[in-house]
PDB file of C-alpha atoms and ligand atoms in Angstrom:
ATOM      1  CA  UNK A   1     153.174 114.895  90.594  1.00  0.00           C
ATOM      2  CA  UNK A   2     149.393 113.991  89.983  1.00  0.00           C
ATOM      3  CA  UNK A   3     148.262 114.570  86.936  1.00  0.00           C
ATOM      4  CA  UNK A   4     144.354 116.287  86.732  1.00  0.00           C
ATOM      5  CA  UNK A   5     141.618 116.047  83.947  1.00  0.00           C
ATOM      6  CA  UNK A   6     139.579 119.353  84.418  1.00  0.00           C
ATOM      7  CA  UNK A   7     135.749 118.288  82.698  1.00  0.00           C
ATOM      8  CA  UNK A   8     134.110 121.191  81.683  1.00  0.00           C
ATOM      9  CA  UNK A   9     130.909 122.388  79.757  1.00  0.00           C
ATOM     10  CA  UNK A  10     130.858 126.548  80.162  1.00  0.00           C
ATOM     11  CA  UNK A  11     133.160 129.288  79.881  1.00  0.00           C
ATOM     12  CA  UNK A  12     135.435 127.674  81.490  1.00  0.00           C
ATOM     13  CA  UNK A  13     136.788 130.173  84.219  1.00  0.00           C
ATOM     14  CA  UNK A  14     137.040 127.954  87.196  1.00  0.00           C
ATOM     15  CA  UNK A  15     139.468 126.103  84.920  1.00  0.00           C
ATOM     16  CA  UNK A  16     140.878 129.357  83.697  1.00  0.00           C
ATOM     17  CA  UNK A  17     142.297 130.066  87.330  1.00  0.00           C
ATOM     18  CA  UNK A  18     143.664 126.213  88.055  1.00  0.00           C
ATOM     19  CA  UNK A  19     145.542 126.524  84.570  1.00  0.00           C
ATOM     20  CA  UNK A  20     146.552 130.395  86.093  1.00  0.00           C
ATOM     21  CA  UNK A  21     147.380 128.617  89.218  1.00  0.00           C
ATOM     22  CA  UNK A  22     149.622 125.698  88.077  1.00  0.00           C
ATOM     23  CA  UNK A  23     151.479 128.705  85.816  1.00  0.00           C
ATOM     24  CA  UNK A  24     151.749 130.740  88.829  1.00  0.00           C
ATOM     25  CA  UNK A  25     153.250 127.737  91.003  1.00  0.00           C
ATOM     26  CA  UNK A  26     150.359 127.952  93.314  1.00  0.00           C
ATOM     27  CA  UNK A  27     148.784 124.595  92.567  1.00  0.00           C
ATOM     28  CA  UNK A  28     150.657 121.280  93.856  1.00  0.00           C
ATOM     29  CA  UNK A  29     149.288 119.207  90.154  1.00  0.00           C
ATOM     30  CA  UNK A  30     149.840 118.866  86.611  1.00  0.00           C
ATOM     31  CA  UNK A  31     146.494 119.756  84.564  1.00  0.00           C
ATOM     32  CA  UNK A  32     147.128 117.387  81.486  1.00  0.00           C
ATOM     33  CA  UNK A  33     143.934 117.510  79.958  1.00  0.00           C
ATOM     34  CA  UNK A  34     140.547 119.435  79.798  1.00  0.00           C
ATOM     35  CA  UNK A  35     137.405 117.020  79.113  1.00  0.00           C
ATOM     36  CA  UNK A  36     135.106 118.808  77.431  1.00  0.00           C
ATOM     37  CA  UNK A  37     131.182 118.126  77.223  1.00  0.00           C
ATOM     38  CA  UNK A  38     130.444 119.713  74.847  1.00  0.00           C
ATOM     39  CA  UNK A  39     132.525 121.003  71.490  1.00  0.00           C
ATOM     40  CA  UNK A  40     132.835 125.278  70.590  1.00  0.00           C
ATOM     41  CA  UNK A  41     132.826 125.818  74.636  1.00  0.00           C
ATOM     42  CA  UNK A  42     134.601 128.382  76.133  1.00  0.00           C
ATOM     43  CA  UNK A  43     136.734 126.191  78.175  1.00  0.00           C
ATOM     44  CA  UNK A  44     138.058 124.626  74.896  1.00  0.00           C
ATOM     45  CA  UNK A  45     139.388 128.434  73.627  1.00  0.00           C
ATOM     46  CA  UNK A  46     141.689 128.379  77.174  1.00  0.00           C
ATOM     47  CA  UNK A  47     142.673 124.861  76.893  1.00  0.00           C
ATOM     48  CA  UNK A  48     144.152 126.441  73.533  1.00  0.00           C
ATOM     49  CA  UNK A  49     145.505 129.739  75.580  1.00  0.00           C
ATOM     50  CA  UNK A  50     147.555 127.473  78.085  1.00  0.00           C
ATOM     51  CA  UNK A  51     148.563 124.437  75.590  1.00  0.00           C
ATOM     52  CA  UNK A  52     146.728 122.008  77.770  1.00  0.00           C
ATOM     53  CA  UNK A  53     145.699 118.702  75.628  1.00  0.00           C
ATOM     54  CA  UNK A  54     141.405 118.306  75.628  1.00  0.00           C
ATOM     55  CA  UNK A  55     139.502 115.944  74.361  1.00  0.00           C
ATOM     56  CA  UNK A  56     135.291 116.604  73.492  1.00  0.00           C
ATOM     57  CA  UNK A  57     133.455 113.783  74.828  1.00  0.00           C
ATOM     58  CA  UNK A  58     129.614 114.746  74.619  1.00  0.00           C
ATOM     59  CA  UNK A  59     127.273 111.637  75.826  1.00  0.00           C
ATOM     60  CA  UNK A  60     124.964 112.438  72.802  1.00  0.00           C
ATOM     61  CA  UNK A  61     127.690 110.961  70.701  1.00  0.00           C
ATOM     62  CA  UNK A  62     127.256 107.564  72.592  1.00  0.00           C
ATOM     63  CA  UNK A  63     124.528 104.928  71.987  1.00  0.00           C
ATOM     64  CA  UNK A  64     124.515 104.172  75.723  1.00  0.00           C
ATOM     65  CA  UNK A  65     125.950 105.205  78.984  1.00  0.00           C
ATOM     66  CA  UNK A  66     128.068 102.386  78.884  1.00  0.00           C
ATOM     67  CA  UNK A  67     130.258 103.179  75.929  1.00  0.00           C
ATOM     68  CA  UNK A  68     130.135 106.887  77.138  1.00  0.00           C
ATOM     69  CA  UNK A  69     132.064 105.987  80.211  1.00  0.00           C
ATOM     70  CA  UNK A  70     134.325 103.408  78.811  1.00  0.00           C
ATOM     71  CA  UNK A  71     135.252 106.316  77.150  1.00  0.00           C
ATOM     72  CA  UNK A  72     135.639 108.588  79.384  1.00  0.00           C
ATOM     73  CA  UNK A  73     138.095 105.853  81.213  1.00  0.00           C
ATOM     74  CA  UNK A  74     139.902 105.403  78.643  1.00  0.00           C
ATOM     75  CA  UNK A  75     141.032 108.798  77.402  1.00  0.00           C
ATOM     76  CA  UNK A  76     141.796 109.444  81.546  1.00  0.00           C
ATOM     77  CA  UNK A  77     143.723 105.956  81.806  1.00  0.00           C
ATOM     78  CA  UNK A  78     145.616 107.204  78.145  1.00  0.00           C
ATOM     79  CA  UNK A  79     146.559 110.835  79.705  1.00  0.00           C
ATOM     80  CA  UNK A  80     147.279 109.065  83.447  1.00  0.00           C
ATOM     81  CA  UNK A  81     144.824 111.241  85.220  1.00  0.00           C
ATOM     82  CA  UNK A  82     145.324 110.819  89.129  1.00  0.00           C
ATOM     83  CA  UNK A  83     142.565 113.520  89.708  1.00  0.00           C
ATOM     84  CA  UNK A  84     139.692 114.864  88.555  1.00  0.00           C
ATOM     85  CA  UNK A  85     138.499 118.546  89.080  1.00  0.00           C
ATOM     86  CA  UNK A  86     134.786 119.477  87.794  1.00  0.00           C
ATOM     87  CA  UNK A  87     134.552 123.084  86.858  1.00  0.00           C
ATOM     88  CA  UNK A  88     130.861 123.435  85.695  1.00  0.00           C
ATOM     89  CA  UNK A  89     129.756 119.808  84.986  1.00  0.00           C
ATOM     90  CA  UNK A  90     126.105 119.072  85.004  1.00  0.00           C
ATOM     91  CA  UNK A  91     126.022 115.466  84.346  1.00  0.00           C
ATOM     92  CA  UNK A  92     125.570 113.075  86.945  1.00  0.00           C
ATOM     93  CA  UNK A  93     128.964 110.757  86.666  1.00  0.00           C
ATOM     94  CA  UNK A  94     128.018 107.231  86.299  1.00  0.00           C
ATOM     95  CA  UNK A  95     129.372 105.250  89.271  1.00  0.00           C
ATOM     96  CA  UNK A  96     132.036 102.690  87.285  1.00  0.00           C
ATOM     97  CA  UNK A  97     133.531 106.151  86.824  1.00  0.00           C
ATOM     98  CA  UNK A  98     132.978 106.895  90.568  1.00  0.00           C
ATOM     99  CA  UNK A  99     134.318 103.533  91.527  1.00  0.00           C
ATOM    100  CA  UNK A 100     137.417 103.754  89.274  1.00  0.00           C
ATOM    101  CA  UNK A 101     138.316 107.278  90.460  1.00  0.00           C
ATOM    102  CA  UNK A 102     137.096 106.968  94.367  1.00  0.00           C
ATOM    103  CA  UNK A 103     137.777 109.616  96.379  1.00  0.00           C
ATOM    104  CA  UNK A 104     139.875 111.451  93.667  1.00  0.00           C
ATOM    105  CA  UNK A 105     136.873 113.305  92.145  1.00  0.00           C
ATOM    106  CA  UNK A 106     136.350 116.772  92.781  1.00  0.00           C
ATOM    107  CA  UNK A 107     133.036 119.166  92.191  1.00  0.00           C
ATOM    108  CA  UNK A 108     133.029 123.253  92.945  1.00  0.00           C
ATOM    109  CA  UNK A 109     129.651 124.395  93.760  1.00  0.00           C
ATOM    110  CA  UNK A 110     128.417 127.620  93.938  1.00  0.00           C
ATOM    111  CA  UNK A 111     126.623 128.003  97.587  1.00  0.00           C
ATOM    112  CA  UNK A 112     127.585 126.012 101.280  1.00  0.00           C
ATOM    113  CA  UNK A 113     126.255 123.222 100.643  1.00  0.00           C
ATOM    114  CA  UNK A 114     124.660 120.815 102.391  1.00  0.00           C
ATOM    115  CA  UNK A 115     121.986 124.038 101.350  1.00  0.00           C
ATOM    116  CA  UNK A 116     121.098 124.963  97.808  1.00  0.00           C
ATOM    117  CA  UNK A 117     122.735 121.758  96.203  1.00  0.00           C
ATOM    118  CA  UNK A 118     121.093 118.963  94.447  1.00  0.00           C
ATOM    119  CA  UNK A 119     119.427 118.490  91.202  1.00  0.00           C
ATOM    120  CA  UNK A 120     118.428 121.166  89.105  1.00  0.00           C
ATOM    121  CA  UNK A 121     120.633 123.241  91.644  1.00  0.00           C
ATOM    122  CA  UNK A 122     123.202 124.629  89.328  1.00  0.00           C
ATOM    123  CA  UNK A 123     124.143 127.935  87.923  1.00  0.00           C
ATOM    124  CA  UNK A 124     121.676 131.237  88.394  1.00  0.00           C
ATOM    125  CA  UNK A 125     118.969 128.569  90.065  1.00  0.00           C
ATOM    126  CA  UNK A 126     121.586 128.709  92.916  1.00  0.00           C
ATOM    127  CA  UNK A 127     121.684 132.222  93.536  1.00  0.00           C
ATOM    128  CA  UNK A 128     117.966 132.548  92.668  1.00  0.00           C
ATOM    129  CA  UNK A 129     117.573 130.459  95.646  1.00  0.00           C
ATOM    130  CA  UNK A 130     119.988 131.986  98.072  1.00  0.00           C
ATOM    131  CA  UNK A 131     118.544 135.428  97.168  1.00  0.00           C
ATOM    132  CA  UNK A 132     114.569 133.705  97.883  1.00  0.00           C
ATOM    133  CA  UNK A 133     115.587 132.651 101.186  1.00  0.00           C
ATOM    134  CA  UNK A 134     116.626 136.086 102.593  1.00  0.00           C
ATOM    135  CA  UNK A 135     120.381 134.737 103.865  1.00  0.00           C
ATOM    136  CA  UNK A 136     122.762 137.381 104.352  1.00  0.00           C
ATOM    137  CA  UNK A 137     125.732 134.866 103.328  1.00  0.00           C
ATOM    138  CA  UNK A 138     126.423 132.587 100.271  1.00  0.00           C
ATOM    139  CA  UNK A 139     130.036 131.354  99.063  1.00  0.00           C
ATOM    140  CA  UNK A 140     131.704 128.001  97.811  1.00  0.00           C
ATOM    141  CA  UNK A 141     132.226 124.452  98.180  1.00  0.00           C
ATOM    142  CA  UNK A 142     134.563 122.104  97.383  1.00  0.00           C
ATOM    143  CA  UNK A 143     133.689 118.503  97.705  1.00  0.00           C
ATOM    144  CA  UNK A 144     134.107 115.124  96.878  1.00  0.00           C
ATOM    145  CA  UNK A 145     131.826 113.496  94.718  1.00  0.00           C
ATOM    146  CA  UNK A 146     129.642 109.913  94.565  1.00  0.00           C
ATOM    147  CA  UNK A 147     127.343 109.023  93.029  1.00  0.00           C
ATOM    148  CA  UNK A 148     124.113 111.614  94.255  1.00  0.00           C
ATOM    149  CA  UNK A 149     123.795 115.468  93.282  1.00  0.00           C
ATOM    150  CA  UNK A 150     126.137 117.683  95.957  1.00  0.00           C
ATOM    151  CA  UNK A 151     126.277 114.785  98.488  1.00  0.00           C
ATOM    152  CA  UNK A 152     130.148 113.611  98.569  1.00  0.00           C
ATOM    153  CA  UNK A 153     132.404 114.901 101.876  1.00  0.00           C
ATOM    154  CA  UNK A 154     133.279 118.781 102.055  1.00  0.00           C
ATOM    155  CA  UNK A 155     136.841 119.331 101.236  1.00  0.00           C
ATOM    156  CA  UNK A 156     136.923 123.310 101.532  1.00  0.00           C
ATOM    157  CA  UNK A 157     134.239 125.668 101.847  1.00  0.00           C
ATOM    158  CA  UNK A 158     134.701 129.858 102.201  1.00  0.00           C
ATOM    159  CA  UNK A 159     131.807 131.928 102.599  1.00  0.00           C
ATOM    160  CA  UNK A 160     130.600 135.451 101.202  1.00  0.00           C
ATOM    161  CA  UNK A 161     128.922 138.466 103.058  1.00  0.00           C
ATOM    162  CA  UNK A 162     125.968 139.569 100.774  1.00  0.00           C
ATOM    163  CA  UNK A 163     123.966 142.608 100.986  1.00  0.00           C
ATOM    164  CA  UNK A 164     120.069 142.733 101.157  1.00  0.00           C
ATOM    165  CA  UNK A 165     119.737 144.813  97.787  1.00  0.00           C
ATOM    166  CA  UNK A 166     121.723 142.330  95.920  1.00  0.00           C
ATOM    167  CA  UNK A 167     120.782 140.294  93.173  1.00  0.00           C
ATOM    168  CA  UNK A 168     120.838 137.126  91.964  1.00  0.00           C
ATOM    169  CA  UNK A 169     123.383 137.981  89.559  1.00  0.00           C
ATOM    170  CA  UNK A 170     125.389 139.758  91.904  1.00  0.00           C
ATOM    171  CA  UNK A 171     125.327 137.066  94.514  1.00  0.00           C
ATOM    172  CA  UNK A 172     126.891 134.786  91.615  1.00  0.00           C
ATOM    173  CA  UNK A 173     129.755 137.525  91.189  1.00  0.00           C
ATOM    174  CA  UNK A 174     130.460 137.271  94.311  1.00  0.00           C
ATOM    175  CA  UNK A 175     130.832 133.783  94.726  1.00  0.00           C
ATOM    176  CA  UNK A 176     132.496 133.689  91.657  1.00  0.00           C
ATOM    177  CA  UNK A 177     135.208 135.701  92.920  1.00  0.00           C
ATOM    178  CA  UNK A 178     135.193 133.173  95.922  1.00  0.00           C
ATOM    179  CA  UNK A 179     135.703 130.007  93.823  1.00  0.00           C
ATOM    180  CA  UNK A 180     138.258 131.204  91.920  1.00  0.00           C
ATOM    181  CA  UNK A 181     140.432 131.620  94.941  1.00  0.00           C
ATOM    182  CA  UNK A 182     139.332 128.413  96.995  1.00  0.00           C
ATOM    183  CA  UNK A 183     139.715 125.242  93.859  1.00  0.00           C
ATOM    184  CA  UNK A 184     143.203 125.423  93.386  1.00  0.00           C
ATOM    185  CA  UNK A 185     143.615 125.458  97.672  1.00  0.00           C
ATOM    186  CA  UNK A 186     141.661 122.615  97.678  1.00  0.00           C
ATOM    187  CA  UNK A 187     142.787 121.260  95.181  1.00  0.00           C
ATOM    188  CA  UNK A 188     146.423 121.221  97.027  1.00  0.00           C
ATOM    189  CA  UNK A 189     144.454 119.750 100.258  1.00  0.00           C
ATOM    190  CA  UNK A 190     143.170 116.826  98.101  1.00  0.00           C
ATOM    191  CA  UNK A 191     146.963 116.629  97.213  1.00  0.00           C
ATOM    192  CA  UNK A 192     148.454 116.433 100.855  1.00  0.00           C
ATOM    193  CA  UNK A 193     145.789 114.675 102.364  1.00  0.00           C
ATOM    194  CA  UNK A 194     145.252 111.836  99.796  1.00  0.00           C
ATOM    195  CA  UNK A 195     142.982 109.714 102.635  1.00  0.00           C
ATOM    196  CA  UNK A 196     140.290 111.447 103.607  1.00  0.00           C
TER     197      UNK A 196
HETATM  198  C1  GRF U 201     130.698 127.653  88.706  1.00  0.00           C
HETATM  199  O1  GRF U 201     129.865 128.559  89.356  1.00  0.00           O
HETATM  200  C2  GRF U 201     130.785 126.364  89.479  1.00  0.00           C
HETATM  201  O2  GRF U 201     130.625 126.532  90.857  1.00  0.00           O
HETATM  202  C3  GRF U 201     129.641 125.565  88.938  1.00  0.00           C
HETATM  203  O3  GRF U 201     129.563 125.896  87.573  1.00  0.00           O
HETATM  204  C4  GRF U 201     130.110 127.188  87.368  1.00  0.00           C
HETATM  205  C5  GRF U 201     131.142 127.046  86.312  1.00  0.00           C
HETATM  206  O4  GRF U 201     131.650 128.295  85.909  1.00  0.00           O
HETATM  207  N1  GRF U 201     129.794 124.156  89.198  1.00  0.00           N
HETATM  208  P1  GRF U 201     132.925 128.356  84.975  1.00  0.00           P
HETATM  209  O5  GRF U 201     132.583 127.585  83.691  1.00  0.00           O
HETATM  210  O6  GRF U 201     134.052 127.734  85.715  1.00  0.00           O
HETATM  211  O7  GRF U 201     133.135 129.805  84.707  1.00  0.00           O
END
């Protein structure tokens, strides 16, 4: 069984459903540990719910990237982490953690990419975005991630009808909805199809 480190720095509910997932029997993976960028997060309170092990590492603790990522190594190499799932990450990973974990590093984003991804693309600034450009159609992606913003190979991707009156807010509800169904499936496709 592969064991996943979820790294999260919000509320958490991506991570919510792949903990409801694994409970369910619907994921093909072991979450043994939340990373957590930050401490008093919401992700931390369902780490607690489920009685999944976490562990806060915030770079501002570090006095240089280096020793951040050593870190972050070392607490994965501890727990035996085969996978890792980001669910709301902002930080760019540096790329000895890349390297280490190649093609076993997962990122949900909220829009089909390649469009509305990159820096400073995250959260409302998305949807914001989707809304600007007129599209009629939003939804998720999961992909694999190196070491530039959104770039790494699509894994799965679902899209979302929207309707012209809707707003930012709503697009991201809708999404939402979208993402919590398609991480755990890809998730599982990551599983099966460990050379992509
Ligand atoms: C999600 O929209 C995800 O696509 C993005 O960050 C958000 C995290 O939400 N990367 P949550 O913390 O999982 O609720």
């Amino acid at each position: 069984m592969n064991n996943i480190a979820v790294f999260a720095t919000g509320r958490g509910s991506n991570f919510e459903q792949l903990a409801q997932a694994e409970k369910d029997g619907r994921l093909k993976a072991h979450i043994a540990l939340l990373i957590a960028g930050k401490p008093d997060i919401g992700a931390i309170e369902i780490a607690k719910q489920f009685g999944i092990s976490y562990s806060v590492i915030d770079s501002k603790q570090f006095s240089n990237a280096h020793n951040c990522t050593q870190a972050f190594i070392s607490t994965l190499e501890q727990n035996k982490i085969d996978i890792i799932a980001l669910a709301g990450w902002l930080r760019l990973l540096d790329s000895a953690l890349i390297k280490r974990y190649k093609n076993r590093i997962v990122n949900i984003h909220p829009a089909l990419l390649p469009f509305f991804g990159g820096k400073g693309m995250y959260g409302i600034h998305v949807h914001r975005a989707v809304k600007k450009s007129g599209m009629l159609v939003s939804g998720a992606t999961v992909h694999l991630v190196n070491e530039h913003y959104d770039e790494g190979k699509i894994i799965k991707q679902q899209a979302v009808a929207l309707e012209q009156n809707d707003t930012a807010e709503e697009i991201a509800a809708k999404v939402l909805k979208v993402e919590h169904r398609l991480y755990s499936e890809a998730i599982n496709y990551l599983v099966e199809n460990p050379v992509l």
